[in-house]
Each structure stands twice: as structure tokens, then as C-alpha cells.
Amino acid sequence: MNTLEVQNLRKTFKISRKQQKIEKTNEKVKVACNGLSFTAYPGEIFGLLGPNGAGKTTCLRAISTLIKPDEGDIFVGGSSVKTDSFDVLGKIGFLTSELKLEDHFTPNYLFTYFSKLHGISDLEVIETRKAQLFEIFGITEFMEVKVGELSTGMKQKASIAISLVHDPEFIIFDEPTNGLDVLTARNVTDYLRELRNQGKTIIISTHILSVVEKLCDRVGIIINGKMKICDTLDNILKDQENKDLEDYFFDLVKEEEGTL
């Protein structure tokens, strides 16, 4: 079964003296993820929520093998990020604002390049998939424009298309609608629904709560590196009287910080 399992993930980072001064702390280590566990299933969109610094992006970077867990493990379709990282890379499509496309290449060139990098040698397959994704995201007329000359939104759309060149079973997107106008963001969320209907396993991290409410089948809320609650939105809110997700999230963060 193509599940994605995060098992007791712990990841820490050293805090430099400069950062200690900025954050006004004497702590020398930042615990980004602290025993984090959850499972995402095929045919669902799993949303990760949390305030800045909660550990969302660290978790996604660990899933994508960009960083290694200090403790615990992550299994992507049965492959461990610790011992089978190459297998994991072949199974996932990963999008993050931290990874930029090279400015002096075109979307057309980069799509072909990354397709071949993922082992797709059939040019007909590459061109068919390129035409499909470029049409969906409105990239076709900009396919020969250098990335450095594209708008922020078009760069984001090109990044999404290129992250999907190999038709991955697992989609890991960090803030997929970041920098997009309303119509283009809707285009992206509609395509994520289509991927879900194809049986893909999808994890998204976003700060836009309306996207979570409309798109996600289940939600995991992370605060201070720990999973505070993980369930369907209906189950999370069923005993919350007239609260919506924003109200619940705000109260949960305040409670954790001791300000409620």
C-alpha cells in the first residue's frame, strides 16, 4: 500500500550565537521536530498546519531526504528515507520555495532535463506529459522564456509542473499556492484534487486556512515540533460549537503558549 508514514521523527539544529541574540535565548539547540508521527494514505490530501517555526517545513524536508532525522524514520511506499533515500526520491514530487529553478534556463529545457534525470528516456512520453502539464498551468506560451524573466506566479507554476515530470505517487508540496493570484491558485488546488482522485498520496503545508478547509481530507496541527491533533476537519470541529478552523487553530496555539 502506498502510504507515507512518519514515525517518531526528531530533528534538532544548532543555534548560532548570532541567532541566540536575535531570538533572545541561551538555548544552543533548536528542536524542530519532537517525536512527530502521522500517516498519509493514497487517495487523500493531508494538510500540515502550524505557526511559523512549528516544524512543518523541517518535516517535509526530511520526507524529501534533504535532511536526515536525528531519531525515528519515514517510510514512503515502504522505502526508508534513512536506508533507501534513492528509492524515495524516485517516488516523490517535492515542491518548496527553498529550491529555485535556475534563472538562465527555460521551463521547456528544465522539464526535459528533469524528466531524463528521473530516468524517462522516451521523448514522446516527455513531450506528451509536458504539453499536458504546461496547458493545465498556463505555461505553454512562456515555455521558451528564461525563468529569471518570468513573473513570481509563473515561476511557481513552472516549479509545480517540473516537480511532477515523473508522475510521482507521492506529492509533497510546501505552500503550493504561495505567490499565485486567486485564479491560478484555484487551478493548482483543482489539479491537486485530480491527483487525489487518481489515488496519489498528497501532503501539503500551507498557512492559508481556507485552502485547508476546501481541500484537505485530514489535518495535522503541529506546535513546537509535536503533533497536537490529527483527524478529519469534521471530527476536529464537531465539539467546537460555532468555531471554524481559524478559531480552533488560534485557540490551540494560544493554549500551547499559555496565553489563553
Short mmCIF file of C-alpha atoms in Angstrom, two decimals:
data_model
loop_
_atom_site.label_atom_id
_atom_site.label_comp_id
_atom_site.label_asym_id
_atom_site.label_seq_id
_atom_site.Cartn_x
_atom_site.Cartn_y
_atom_site.Cartn_z
CA MET A 1 0.00 0.00 0.00
CA ASN A 2 1.34 3.43 -0.96
CA THR A 3 1.19 5.01 2.47
CA LEU A 4 3.61 7.62 3.77
CA GLU A 5 4.49 7.03 7.42
CA VAL A 6 6.36 9.46 9.65
CA GLN A 7 7.46 7.55 12.74
CA ASN A 8 8.71 9.39 15.84
CA LEU A 9 10.62 11.96 13.82
CA ARG A 10 13.07 14.05 15.84
CA LYS A 11 15.27 16.70 14.26
CA THR A 12 17.39 19.33 16.00
CA PHE A 13 19.54 22.19 14.76
CA LYS A 14 22.35 24.05 16.45
CA ILE A 15 21.64 27.71 17.18
CA SER A 16 24.46 30.09 16.36
CA ARG A 17 25.44 32.86 18.77
CA LYS A 18 24.08 35.41 16.33
CA GLN A 19 20.73 33.61 16.22
CA GLN A 20 20.72 33.32 20.01
CA LYS A 21 20.97 37.10 20.24
CA ILE A 22 18.22 37.61 17.67
CA GLU A 23 15.87 35.17 19.42
CA LYS A 24 17.00 36.32 22.89
CA THR A 25 17.69 32.80 24.11
CA ASN A 26 20.55 30.91 25.73
CA GLU A 27 19.45 27.64 24.15
CA LYS A 28 22.13 26.13 21.93
CA VAL A 29 19.84 23.64 20.17
CA LYS A 30 16.51 24.14 18.43
CA VAL A 31 14.18 21.12 18.45
CA ALA A 32 12.34 21.41 15.14
CA CYS A 33 10.51 18.06 15.25
CA ASN A 34 9.99 16.27 18.54
CA GLY A 35 8.63 12.73 18.23
CA LEU A 36 6.42 13.63 15.27
CA SER A 37 4.27 10.80 13.87
CA PHE A 38 1.47 10.58 11.31
CA THR A 39 0.40 8.57 8.27
CA ALA A 40 -0.87 9.84 4.91
CA TYR A 41 -2.86 7.47 2.70
CA PRO A 42 -3.45 7.02 -1.04
CA GLY A 43 -6.37 8.99 -2.39
CA GLU A 44 -6.25 11.72 0.26
CA ILE A 45 -4.85 15.18 0.73
CA PHE A 46 -3.24 15.53 4.16
CA GLY A 47 -2.74 19.09 5.40
CA LEU A 48 0.04 20.12 7.78
CA LEU A 49 -0.73 23.25 9.81
CA GLY A 50 1.28 25.12 12.39
CA PRO A 51 2.63 28.56 13.29
CA ASN A 52 6.00 29.72 11.95
CA GLY A 53 8.78 27.59 13.40
CA ALA A 54 6.46 24.74 14.34
CA GLY A 55 8.43 22.16 12.33
CA LYS A 56 6.29 21.78 9.19
CA THR A 57 8.97 22.56 6.63
CA THR A 58 11.57 20.54 8.55
CA CYS A 59 9.24 17.55 8.41
CA LEU A 60 8.69 17.94 4.66
CA ARG A 61 12.43 18.34 4.05
CA ALA A 62 13.03 15.12 5.98
CA ILE A 63 10.40 13.31 3.90
CA SER A 64 12.10 14.53 0.74
CA THR A 65 15.52 13.30 2.01
CA LEU A 66 17.01 16.82 2.02
CA ILE A 67 17.84 16.36 5.71
CA LYS A 68 18.26 13.23 7.82
CA PRO A 69 16.28 12.56 11.01
CA ASP A 70 18.22 12.51 14.27
CA GLU A 71 15.82 9.85 15.51
CA GLY A 72 12.86 7.96 14.05
CA ASP A 73 12.28 7.19 10.40
CA ILE A 74 10.00 7.96 7.47
CA PHE A 75 8.67 5.31 5.08
CA VAL A 76 7.50 6.32 1.62
CA GLY A 77 5.73 3.40 0.00
CA GLY A 78 7.79 1.10 2.20
CA SER A 79 11.14 2.78 1.43
CA SER A 80 13.05 4.32 4.34
CA VAL A 81 14.46 7.83 3.99
CA LYS A 82 17.41 6.63 6.07
CA THR A 83 18.35 3.48 4.16
CA ASP A 84 16.56 3.81 0.78
CA SER A 85 16.78 7.53 0.04
CA PHE A 86 17.37 6.98 -3.69
CA ASP A 87 14.16 4.92 -3.91
CA VAL A 88 12.27 7.62 -2.03
CA LEU A 89 13.44 10.31 -4.45
CA GLY A 90 12.04 8.33 -7.36
CA LYS A 91 8.62 8.10 -5.71
CA ILE A 92 8.03 11.71 -4.66
CA GLY A 93 7.32 15.04 -6.26
CA PHE A 94 8.59 17.75 -3.92
CA LEU A 95 7.89 21.48 -4.07
CA THR A 96 9.35 24.07 -1.74
CA SER A 97 10.15 27.77 -2.03
CA GLU A 98 13.65 26.96 -0.78
CA LEU A 99 14.54 25.20 -4.04
CA LYS A 100 14.72 27.56 -7.01
CA LEU A 101 14.80 26.83 -10.74
CA GLU A 102 17.91 28.12 -12.50
CA ASP A 103 17.21 31.60 -13.89
CA HIS A 104 19.04 31.18 -17.21
CA PHE A 105 17.15 28.06 -18.34
CA THR A 106 13.66 27.87 -19.85
CA PRO A 107 10.72 25.81 -18.49
CA ASN A 108 10.87 23.76 -21.70
CA TYR A 109 14.52 22.84 -21.20
CA LEU A 110 14.15 22.19 -17.47
CA PHE A 111 11.13 19.92 -17.93
CA THR A 112 13.05 17.74 -20.39
CA TYR A 113 16.19 17.80 -18.23
CA PHE A 114 14.42 16.69 -15.05
CA SER A 115 12.41 14.08 -16.95
CA LYS A 116 15.65 12.46 -18.12
CA LEU A 117 17.12 12.85 -14.63
CA HIS A 118 14.21 10.73 -13.36
CA GLY A 119 15.02 8.05 -15.91
CA ILE A 120 12.40 8.88 -18.55
CA SER A 121 14.16 8.29 -21.87
CA ASP A 122 11.15 8.18 -24.22
CA LEU A 123 10.95 11.67 -25.75
CA GLU A 124 7.36 11.11 -26.85
CA VAL A 125 6.35 10.43 -23.24
CA ILE A 126 8.23 13.54 -22.09
CA GLU A 127 6.65 15.79 -24.71
CA THR A 128 3.14 14.43 -24.10
CA ARG A 129 3.38 15.00 -20.36
CA LYS A 130 4.99 18.40 -20.87
CA ALA A 131 2.18 19.53 -23.17
CA GLN A 132 -0.42 18.30 -20.67
CA LEU A 133 1.07 20.00 -17.61
CA PHE A 134 2.03 23.21 -19.40
CA GLU A 135 -1.54 23.56 -20.69
CA ILE A 136 -3.03 22.89 -17.23
CA PHE A 137 -0.87 25.56 -15.61
CA GLY A 138 -0.86 28.05 -18.50
CA ILE A 139 2.88 27.77 -19.16
CA THR A 140 2.80 26.93 -22.89
CA GLU A 141 3.30 30.45 -24.26
CA PHE A 142 6.09 31.08 -21.73
CA MET A 143 7.91 27.77 -22.21
CA GLU A 144 10.84 29.39 -24.05
CA VAL A 145 11.15 32.36 -21.69
CA LYS A 146 14.08 32.18 -19.27
CA VAL A 147 12.99 31.51 -15.67
CA GLY A 148 14.68 34.71 -14.50
CA GLU A 149 12.33 36.72 -16.73
CA LEU A 150 9.12 35.04 -15.54
CA SER A 151 6.72 36.53 -13.01
CA THR A 152 6.65 35.12 -9.47
CA GLY A 153 3.41 33.28 -10.18
CA MET A 154 4.67 31.79 -13.44
CA LYS A 155 7.86 30.61 -11.72
CA GLN A 156 5.70 28.88 -9.12
CA LYS A 157 3.58 27.20 -11.79
CA ALA A 158 6.67 26.06 -13.68
CA SER A 159 8.11 24.67 -10.45
CA ILE A 160 4.93 22.69 -9.81
CA ALA A 161 4.87 21.25 -13.33
CA ILE A 162 8.55 20.29 -13.22
CA SER A 163 8.14 18.64 -9.80
CA LEU A 164 5.59 16.32 -11.44
CA VAL A 165 7.59 15.29 -14.53
CA HIS A 166 7.81 11.64 -13.46
CA ASP A 167 4.14 11.26 -12.45
CA PRO A 168 5.04 10.50 -8.80
CA GLU A 169 2.80 8.53 -6.46
CA PHE A 170 3.60 10.86 -3.54
CA ILE A 171 3.13 14.63 -3.80
CA ILE A 172 4.85 16.75 -1.11
CA PHE A 173 4.07 20.45 -1.54
CA ASP A 174 5.18 23.22 0.84
CA GLU A 175 2.94 26.28 0.33
CA PRO A 176 1.86 25.31 -3.23
CA THR A 177 -0.30 28.43 -3.76
CA ASN A 178 2.33 30.87 -2.50
CA GLY A 179 2.69 33.87 -4.81
CA LEU A 180 -0.25 32.89 -7.01
CA ASP A 181 -3.27 35.01 -7.90
CA VAL A 182 -6.71 33.72 -6.95
CA LEU A 183 -7.50 32.15 -10.33
CA THR A 184 -4.13 30.40 -10.65
CA ALA A 185 -4.29 29.18 -7.04
CA ARG A 186 -7.69 27.66 -7.83
CA ASN A 187 -6.13 25.99 -10.87
CA VAL A 188 -3.49 24.41 -8.63
CA THR A 189 -5.96 23.20 -5.99
CA ASP A 190 -8.22 21.75 -8.68
CA TYR A 191 -5.29 19.77 -10.07
CA LEU A 192 -4.39 18.52 -6.59
CA ARG A 193 -7.96 17.21 -6.32
CA GLU A 194 -7.49 15.46 -9.65
CA LEU A 195 -4.27 13.84 -8.40
CA ARG A 196 -6.11 12.72 -5.26
CA ASN A 197 -8.82 11.16 -7.43
CA GLN A 198 -6.06 9.26 -9.26
CA GLY A 199 -5.11 7.67 -5.93
CA LYS A 200 -1.99 9.74 -5.23
CA THR A 201 -0.81 10.31 -1.67
CA ILE A 202 -0.62 14.08 -1.13
CA ILE A 203 0.78 16.16 1.72
CA ILE A 204 0.59 19.94 1.67
CA SER A 205 1.76 22.54 4.13
CA THR A 206 0.01 25.90 3.97
CA HIS A 207 -0.78 28.91 6.12
CA ILE A 208 -3.96 29.62 4.14
CA LEU A 209 -6.68 28.03 6.29
CA SER A 210 -9.35 28.41 3.61
CA VAL A 211 -7.27 26.15 1.35
CA VAL A 212 -7.17 23.52 4.09
CA GLU A 213 -10.91 23.74 4.67
CA LYS A 214 -11.72 23.31 0.99
CA LEU A 215 -9.01 20.84 0.00
CA CYS A 216 -7.79 18.58 2.80
CA ASP A 217 -9.33 15.26 3.82
CA ARG A 218 -7.36 15.19 7.09
CA VAL A 219 -5.40 17.77 9.01
CA GLY A 220 -2.41 17.54 11.33
CA ILE A 221 -1.65 20.56 13.52
CA ILE A 222 1.98 20.84 14.67
CA ILE A 223 3.07 23.13 17.50
CA ASN A 224 6.62 23.20 18.86
CA GLY A 225 7.56 20.15 16.81
CA LYS A 226 4.78 17.95 18.19
CA MET A 227 1.56 16.74 16.62
CA LYS A 228 -1.23 18.26 18.70
CA ILE A 229 -4.14 16.79 16.77
CA CYS A 230 -4.54 14.71 13.62
CA ASP A 231 -8.02 13.98 12.25
CA THR A 232 -10.63 14.94 9.69
CA LEU A 233 -11.77 18.54 9.81
CA ASP A 234 -15.31 17.43 10.73
CA ASN A 235 -14.04 15.44 13.71
CA ILE A 236 -11.77 18.26 14.86
CA LEU A 237 -14.59 20.81 14.86
CA LYS A 238 -17.59 18.66 15.84
CA ASP A 239 -17.46 19.62 19.54
CA GLN A 240 -16.29 23.19 19.00
CA GLU A 241 -19.75 24.82 18.92
CA ASN A 242 -19.65 27.51 16.22
CA LYS A 243 -15.87 27.68 15.78
CA ASP A 244 -14.29 27.39 12.35
CA LEU A 245 -10.78 26.11 11.68
CA GLU A 246 -9.24 29.57 12.16
CA ASP A 247 -10.85 29.94 15.59
CA TYR A 248 -9.80 26.45 16.65
CA PHE A 249 -6.24 26.88 15.39
CA PHE A 250 -5.85 30.28 17.07
CA ASP A 251 -7.12 28.95 20.41
CA LEU A 252 -4.89 25.87 20.21
CA VAL A 253 -1.77 27.98 19.61
CA LYS A 254 -2.65 30.39 22.44
CA GLU A 255 -3.32 27.48 24.78
CA GLU A 256 0.04 25.92 23.95
CA GLU A 257 1.79 29.24 24.53
CA GLY A 258 -0.04 29.72 27.83
CA THR A 259 -1.77 32.92 26.76
CA LEU A 260 -5.32 31.59 26.74
#
